[in-house]
Amino acid sequence: MSVIYVIVPVAVLLAGAAVWAFLWAARQGQFDDLDTPARRVPLDDD
Amino acid sequence: MPNDATITMSERAGLRRARGLGSVSAIEAGVRCSHCRGTVPEGLTEEGSEEQFCCHGCRSAYRIIRSCGLDRYYRLRDMEAGGGVFAAPAPAGSGKYRAFDDPAFHALHCREVPGGLMTTDLVLEGIDCSACVWLLERLPSMSRGVVESRLDFRRSTLRVTWDPAAAALSSIAALLGSLGHRPHPARDTQARRVRTLEDRRAMVRLAVAGACAGNAMLFGVALYAGLFDWMDAGHVELMRWSSMAVTLVSLAWPGRVFFTSAWASLRAGTANLDVPIALALAAGGAWSVASTIRGDGEVYFDTLSVLVFLLLVGRFLQRRRQRWASDAVELLFSLTPTSARRVETDARGFQSVHDVAVEALRAGDVIEVRAGDSIPADGVVVSGESRVDRSLLTGESRPLAVAPGAAAAAGDVNIVSALRVRVTAAGEATRVGQLMRMVEECSRRKAPIVRFADRASVFFTYGMITAAGATLAAWLWMEPAHAVENAVALLVVTCPCALGLATPMALTVAIGRAAKLGLLIKGGDVIERLSVPGRVLLDKTGTLTHGRPAVVRWDGDDSIKQAVAALEAGSNHPIAMAMARDLGGEEMVLVRGEQTTGGGIRGRVGQLDVAVGSPAFIRSIGATDPIGYQGRAEAMALNGLTPVLVAVGGVVSAAAGLGDSARADSSRSIRDLERLGWEPWILSGDDPRVALGIGERVGVAPGRVLGGMSPEGKLETVRRFSATGPTVMVGDGVNDAAALAAAGVGVAVHGGAEASLAAADVYINSPGIAGVGHLIEGSRRTMRLIRTILVVSAAYNLTAGSIAAAGLMSPLIAALVMPASSLTVLTICFRSRTFGGGR
């Protein structure tokens, strides 16, 4: 019995988790505005 | 990938400048305002002060920003824009934003959030650079009570969360107004909500397809490695089943769009590009699933999932590109007021004014519009006299006088005094509302080349099926064991990926490049229509010419020009300003000047007694006219010029003719257009003689100059020309909107961007017609590029199809060749020069 039979399903599950996290973020509206972040000036507030 | 941030920035700056929201046009010299960088009028400069302001609004905005320790704003802004002029704040009238505290307003536009806070979306004017984002997101440090502020740059919308116990929304709104960003409640229209949801779904599909493609490729690589090296049979099975699992997810979820679209198109009796795509996906998928279950035969899972992903990437980018035109017009709609003051008459005949929501207005209602307010609906003025600013709709920057009987449109700003207006259309029935719908419809229009790709796909589908059938038959006859396998390989490998990806991508990239040059193109179809030469109809005023008076003829002694300029420099009459600008050189000292209301000015310049004015004025001061300049002045008047006479020492000694002068680059641009094979015509509302004069100066043959055209006449001409060949109408969008809309391609130059975009297909944000040449040249290159790409992908499909038909295509080769073809096509798209390539 090779360890790959465990590893591959685990990897697929991990990928599924990542996709789920993305879906959650998209449904929250986190990707609705793709332009403004590029213009947020990365300066520390002093 | 096109750099979207940059595109948006140039588009936005163009729109802002054109809309003229408080910003000043070109600035040459003089003292610059510390806040908006505009020129400070001479009377307002403060000697010895480092801080100079052009108006009270700028002064208070500067104070607010400084006192909150946010001076870095100015440095950021100058860094980004390199010395442009920014929105000047409008002085805030007291209580102007009182409506923002109204419970009805809160119920409609605000939401309660946990912690006793409120949140609302405000559409702001004048958002055009990163410094605005920086400043506005620091609103909490400027206003007590504001907890958070987030700006959506593309939509110019600020989401403000505030503590109602600590601050009133009206005070926050007043602060924003005094910074130069006048707030308006955001109208969250149904259309936008639907679009946002669609965008999210598209994003999700893209992400899922990407994840599936990546994983399927990993399994695929393992399998191909196993081909060359030994691989345990159990491991092969594991890889095949795993890649089947992820690919089925990809086909069933993001890939479903192809199947539904193909099905819908088949039911309608046509075949769009999705039909061959769906066919390839279905055949490849079914065969691969069967092979996996049988445990024998080839699988194409990695190729199929990569195919789905690449096609979705193309569609996603195309979708984003189409957004900006509708966003711009939606913004325009938000700038119209949300409440109106309705005049109501009770049973006893007493009139009273009530605040009502615009939605409640009906045709026939009478509303009151105070000075400084925007007109909330289309209507007719019934009482009051005032001036209105129409720049929102027409781009015309000069305020227009209105009196009872005059038409008023939603979005016009009433400047001088209160008006009463009888409503003729409200809400989405207003002109602004209609513009919005038109732009929305236009952005859905498909480019003919894309439709060509759709038409081609019909042949493509037949071709694919025939080729697959022939392969199947031939192999059944020769070697039945491999027949189905080879037919499937052919279907998968000829999937029109390059075709489906390339055409929209080439158009998307071209439109993005054009936007960086200040050419805003509404849709891909415009590019195709501009690639075949025809007639260009040019509006005269403001397009070929400057649109303001200039000295175009000078008859008399050149030595007195200086004196005239010195005398006229003291006046602010438009004609005097033109003469001072065009005749002036070195400074001469004006001793005493006296302006009379009779159309002239008289004074001592150095040793000379100089009088400049209309022929009537010169006659009235009793100047003698030995050479007969009065007669020449009349001749000038007949030629459509405004004559001005100059008397020195009581003797008329020069005549000047003022008219609209041609732009310096007009004649060169016209030659460029002719070189590109286009036939330039001039359409002008001006006197035919004036039009002919301009035509002669810029090099348009007299037979192609049509003067004295009414807007209806222009429309008629454009229609007539459009019937016989490609026609491009170029105008400033102010009074030729109908002609722009009727032309094959309407190009608006430097008018009100939103309004122009509704009628025109292209908006050029620089004055003059130089942009038209670039536009046409770029379009031509883009179409050539698309044809190249179509040829390349056809050649690829033929080659790969023949290999598959010969039974030599293995899944490994398919997996290598499919993405390679897409990448070739994309590289051609991004590397080739379309817009701006010639310079």
JSON list of N, CA and C in Angstrom, two decimals, chain B residues 518-550:
[
{"chain": "B", "resi": 518, "resn": "GLY", "atom": "N", "xyz": [-6.08, 58.28, -24.52]},
{"chain": "B", "resi": 518, "resn": "GLY", "atom": "CA", "xyz": [-7.16, 59.24, -24.41]},
{"chain": "B", "resi": 518, "resn": "GLY", "atom": "C", "xyz": [-8.24, 59.03, -25.44]},
{"chain": "B", "resi": 519, "resn": "LEU", "atom": "N", "xyz": [-8.26, 57.87, -26.09]},
{"chain": "B", "resi": 519, "resn": "LEU", "atom": "CA", "xyz": [-9.34, 57.56, -27.04]},
{"chain": "B", "resi": 519, "resn": "LEU", "atom": "C", "xyz": [-10.23, 56.53, -26.38]},
{"chain": "B", "resi": 520, "resn": "LEU", "atom": "N", "xyz": [-11.40, 56.96, -25.92]},
{"chain": "B", "resi": 520, "resn": "LEU", "atom": "CA", "xyz": [-12.28, 56.02, -25.23]},
{"chain": "B", "resi": 520, "resn": "LEU", "atom": "C", "xyz": [-13.24, 55.43, -26.25]},
{"chain": "B", "resi": 521, "resn": "ILE", "atom": "N", "xyz": [-13.14, 54.14, -26.47]},
{"chain": "B", "resi": 521, "resn": "ILE", "atom": "CA", "xyz": [-13.93, 53.47, -27.49]},
{"chain": "B", "resi": 521, "resn": "ILE", "atom": "C", "xyz": [-14.99, 52.63, -26.81]},
{"chain": "B", "resi": 522, "resn": "LYS", "atom": "N", "xyz": [-16.22, 52.78, -27.28]},
{"chain": "B", "resi": 522, "resn": "LYS", "atom": "CA", "xyz": [-17.33, 52.15, -26.55]},
{"chain": "B", "resi": 522, "resn": "LYS", "atom": "C", "xyz": [-17.40, 50.65, -26.80]},
{"chain": "B", "resi": 523, "resn": "GLY", "atom": "N", "xyz": [-17.13, 50.19, -27.98]},
{"chain": "B", "resi": 523, "resn": "GLY", "atom": "CA", "xyz": [-17.26, 48.75, -28.22]},
{"chain": "B", "resi": 523, "resn": "GLY", "atom": "C", "xyz": [-16.37, 48.30, -29.36]},
{"chain": "B", "resi": 524, "resn": "GLY", "atom": "N", "xyz": [-16.18, 47.00, -29.45]},
{"chain": "B", "resi": 524, "resn": "GLY", "atom": "CA", "xyz": [-15.28, 46.44, -30.46]},
{"chain": "B", "resi": 524, "resn": "GLY", "atom": "C", "xyz": [-15.78, 46.65, -31.88]},
{"chain": "B", "resi": 525, "resn": "ASP", "atom": "N", "xyz": [-17.11, 46.78, -32.05]},
{"chain": "B", "resi": 525, "resn": "ASP", "atom": "CA", "xyz": [-17.64, 46.95, -33.40]},
{"chain": "B", "resi": 525, "resn": "ASP", "atom": "C", "xyz": [-17.12, 48.24, -34.03]},
{"chain": "B", "resi": 526, "resn": "VAL", "atom": "N", "xyz": [-16.87, 49.25, -33.18]},
{"chain": "B", "resi": 526, "resn": "VAL", "atom": "CA", "xyz": [-16.39, 50.54, -33.69]},
{"chain": "B", "resi": 526, "resn": "VAL", "atom": "C", "xyz": [-15.07, 50.35, -34.42]},
{"chain": "B", "resi": 527, "resn": "ILE", "atom": "N", "xyz": [-14.21, 49.54, -33.83]},
{"chain": "B", "resi": 527, "resn": "ILE", "atom": "CA", "xyz": [-12.89, 49.32, -34.41]},
{"chain": "B", "resi": 527, "resn": "ILE", "atom": "C", "xyz": [-13.04, 48.72, -35.80]},
{"chain": "B", "resi": 528, "resn": "GLU", "atom": "N", "xyz": [-13.94, 47.78, -35.93]},
{"chain": "B", "resi": 528, "resn": "GLU", "atom": "CA", "xyz": [-14.10, 47.16, -37.24]},
{"chain": "B", "resi": 528, "resn": "GLU", "atom": "C", "xyz": [-14.65, 48.16, -38.26]},
{"chain": "B", "resi": 529, "resn": "ARG", "atom": "N", "xyz": [-15.62, 48.98, -37.83]},
{"chain": "B", "resi": 529, "resn": "ARG", "atom": "CA", "xyz": [-16.22, 49.92, -38.78]},
{"chain": "B", "resi": 529, "resn": "ARG", "atom": "C", "xyz": [-15.24, 50.99, -39.20]},
{"chain": "B", "resi": 530, "resn": "LEU", "atom": "N", "xyz": [-14.24, 51.28, -38.34]},
{"chain": "B", "resi": 530, "resn": "LEU", "atom": "CA", "xyz": [-13.26, 52.31, -38.68]},
{"chain": "B", "resi": 530, "resn": "LEU", "atom": "C", "xyz": [-12.17, 51.79, -39.59]},
{"chain": "B", "resi": 531, "resn": "SER", "atom": "N", "xyz": [-12.14, 50.49, -39.84]},
{"chain": "B", "resi": 531, "resn": "SER", "atom": "CA", "xyz": [-11.00, 49.96, -40.58]},
{"chain": "B", "resi": 531, "resn": "SER", "atom": "C", "xyz": [-11.22, 50.02, -42.09]},
{"chain": "B", "resi": 532, "resn": "VAL", "atom": "N", "xyz": [-12.45, 50.31, -42.52]},
{"chain": "B", "resi": 532, "resn": "VAL", "atom": "CA", "xyz": [-12.71, 50.45, -43.96]},
{"chain": "B", "resi": 532, "resn": "VAL", "atom": "C", "xyz": [-12.88, 51.93, -44.27]},
{"chain": "B", "resi": 533, "resn": "PRO", "atom": "N", "xyz": [-12.07, 52.50, -45.18]},
{"chain": "B", "resi": 533, "resn": "PRO", "atom": "CA", "xyz": [-12.15, 53.94, -45.43]},
{"chain": "B", "resi": 533, "resn": "PRO", "atom": "C", "xyz": [-13.49, 54.38, -46.01]},
{"chain": "B", "resi": 534, "resn": "GLY", "atom": "N", "xyz": [-13.87, 55.59, -45.71]},
{"chain": "B", "resi": 534, "resn": "GLY", "atom": "CA", "xyz": [-15.10, 56.17, -46.22]},
{"chain": "B", "resi": 534, "resn": "GLY", "atom": "C", "xyz": [-15.01, 57.67, -46.06]},
{"chain": "B", "resi": 535, "resn": "ARG", "atom": "N", "xyz": [-16.11, 58.29, -45.61]},
{"chain": "B", "resi": 535, "resn": "ARG", "atom": "CA", "xyz": [-16.10, 59.74, -45.44]},
{"chain": "B", "resi": 535, "resn": "ARG", "atom": "C", "xyz": [-16.01, 60.10, -43.96]},
{"chain": "B", "resi": 536, "resn": "VAL", "atom": "N", "xyz": [-15.23, 61.13, -43.67]},
{"chain": "B", "resi": 536, "resn": "VAL", "atom": "CA", "xyz": [-15.20, 61.69, -42.32]},
{"chain": "B", "resi": 536, "resn": "VAL", "atom": "C", "xyz": [-15.88, 63.03, -42.38]},
{"chain": "B", "resi": 537, "resn": "LEU", "atom": "N", "xyz": [-16.95, 63.20, -41.63]},
{"chain": "B", "resi": 537, "resn": "LEU", "atom": "CA", "xyz": [-17.63, 64.49, -41.58]},
{"chain": "B", "resi": 537, "resn": "LEU", "atom": "C", "xyz": [-17.16, 65.21, -40.32]},
{"chain": "B", "resi": 538, "resn": "LEU", "atom": "N", "xyz": [-16.59, 66.39, -40.53]},
{"chain": "B", "resi": 538, "resn": "LEU", "atom": "CA", "xyz": [-16.03, 67.11, -39.40]},
{"chain": "B", "resi": 538, "resn": "LEU", "atom": "C", "xyz": [-16.89, 68.31, -39.08]},
{"chain": "B", "resi": 539, "resn": "ASP", "atom": "N", "xyz": [-17.23, 68.45, -37.81]},
{"chain": "B", "resi": 539, "resn": "ASP", "atom": "CA", "xyz": [-17.91, 69.64, -37.35]},
{"chain": "B", "resi": 539, "resn": "ASP", "atom": "C", "xyz": [-16.86, 70.74, -37.31]},
{"chain": "B", "resi": 540, "resn": "LYS", "atom": "N", "xyz": [-17.28, 71.99, -37.51]},
{"chain": "B", "resi": 540, "resn": "LYS", "atom": "CA", "xyz": [-16.27, 73.04, -37.55]},
{"chain": "B", "resi": 540, "resn": "LYS", "atom": "C", "xyz": [-15.94, 73.60, -36.18]},
{"chain": "B", "resi": 541, "resn": "THR", "atom": "N", "xyz": [-16.98, 74.22, -35.56]},
{"chain": "B", "resi": 541, "resn": "THR", "atom": "CA", "xyz": [-16.71, 74.98, -34.34]},
{"chain": "B", "resi": 541, "resn": "THR", "atom": "C", "xyz": [-16.28, 74.06, -33.21]},
{"chain": "B", "resi": 542, "resn": "GLY", "atom": "N", "xyz": [-15.13, 74.35, -32.64]},
{"chain": "B", "resi": 542, "resn": "GLY", "atom": "CA", "xyz": [-14.67, 73.58, -31.50]},
{"chain": "B", "resi": 542, "resn": "GLY", "atom": "C", "xyz": [-13.99, 72.28, -31.90]},
{"chain": "B", "resi": 543, "resn": "THR", "atom": "N", "xyz": [-14.11, 71.89, -33.18]},
{"chain": "B", "resi": 543, "resn": "THR", "atom": "CA", "xyz": [-13.47, 70.65, -33.61]},
{"chain": "B", "resi": 543, "resn": "THR", "atom": "C", "xyz": [-12.28, 70.99, -34.50]},
{"chain": "B", "resi": 544, "resn": "LEU", "atom": "N", "xyz": [-12.57, 71.65, -35.63]},
{"chain": "B", "resi": 544, "resn": "LEU", "atom": "CA", "xyz": [-11.48, 72.11, -36.49]},
{"chain": "B", "resi": 544, "resn": "LEU", "atom": "C", "xyz": [-10.91, 73.42, -35.98]},
{"chain": "B", "resi": 545, "resn": "THR", "atom": "N", "xyz": [-11.76, 74.16, -35.27]},
{"chain": "B", "resi": 545, "resn": "THR", "atom": "CA", "xyz": [-11.34, 75.48, -34.79]},
{"chain": "B", "resi": 545, "resn": "THR", "atom": "C", "xyz": [-11.28, 75.47, -33.28]},
{"chain": "B", "resi": 546, "resn": "HIS", "atom": "N", "xyz": [-10.82, 76.56, -32.72]},
{"chain": "B", "resi": 546, "resn": "HIS", "atom": "CA", "xyz": [-10.71, 76.63, -31.26]},
{"chain": "B", "resi": 546, "resn": "HIS", "atom": "C", "xyz": [-12.05, 76.82, -30.59]},
{"chain": "B", "resi": 547, "resn": "GLY", "atom": "N", "xyz": [-13.01, 77.35, -31.32]},
{"chain": "B", "resi": 547, "resn": "GLY", "atom": "CA", "xyz": [-14.31, 77.59, -30.71]},
{"chain": "B", "resi": 547, "resn": "GLY", "atom": "C", "xyz": [-14.34, 78.88, -29.90]},
{"chain": "B", "resi": 548, "resn": "ARG", "atom": "N", "xyz": [-13.36, 79.75, -30.08]},
{"chain": "B", "resi": 548, "resn": "ARG", "atom": "CA", "xyz": [-13.39, 81.05, -29.41]},
{"chain": "B", "resi": 548, "resn": "ARG", "atom": "C", "xyz": [-12.80, 82.07, -30.39]},
{"chain": "B", "resi": 549, "resn": "PRO", "atom": "N", "xyz": [-13.16, 83.36, -30.21]},
{"chain": "B", "resi": 549, "resn": "PRO", "atom": "CA", "xyz": [-12.72, 84.34, -31.21]},
{"chain": "B", "resi": 549, "resn": "PRO", "atom": "C", "xyz": [-11.22, 84.55, -31.19]},
{"chain": "B", "resi": 550, "resn": "ALA", "atom": "N", "xyz": [-10.69, 84.83, -32.36]},
{"chain": "B", "resi": 550, "resn": "ALA", "atom": "CA", "xyz": [-9.28, 85.16, -32.50]},
{"chain": "B", "resi": 550, "resn": "ALA", "atom": "C", "xyz": [-9.15, 86.13, -33.67]}
]
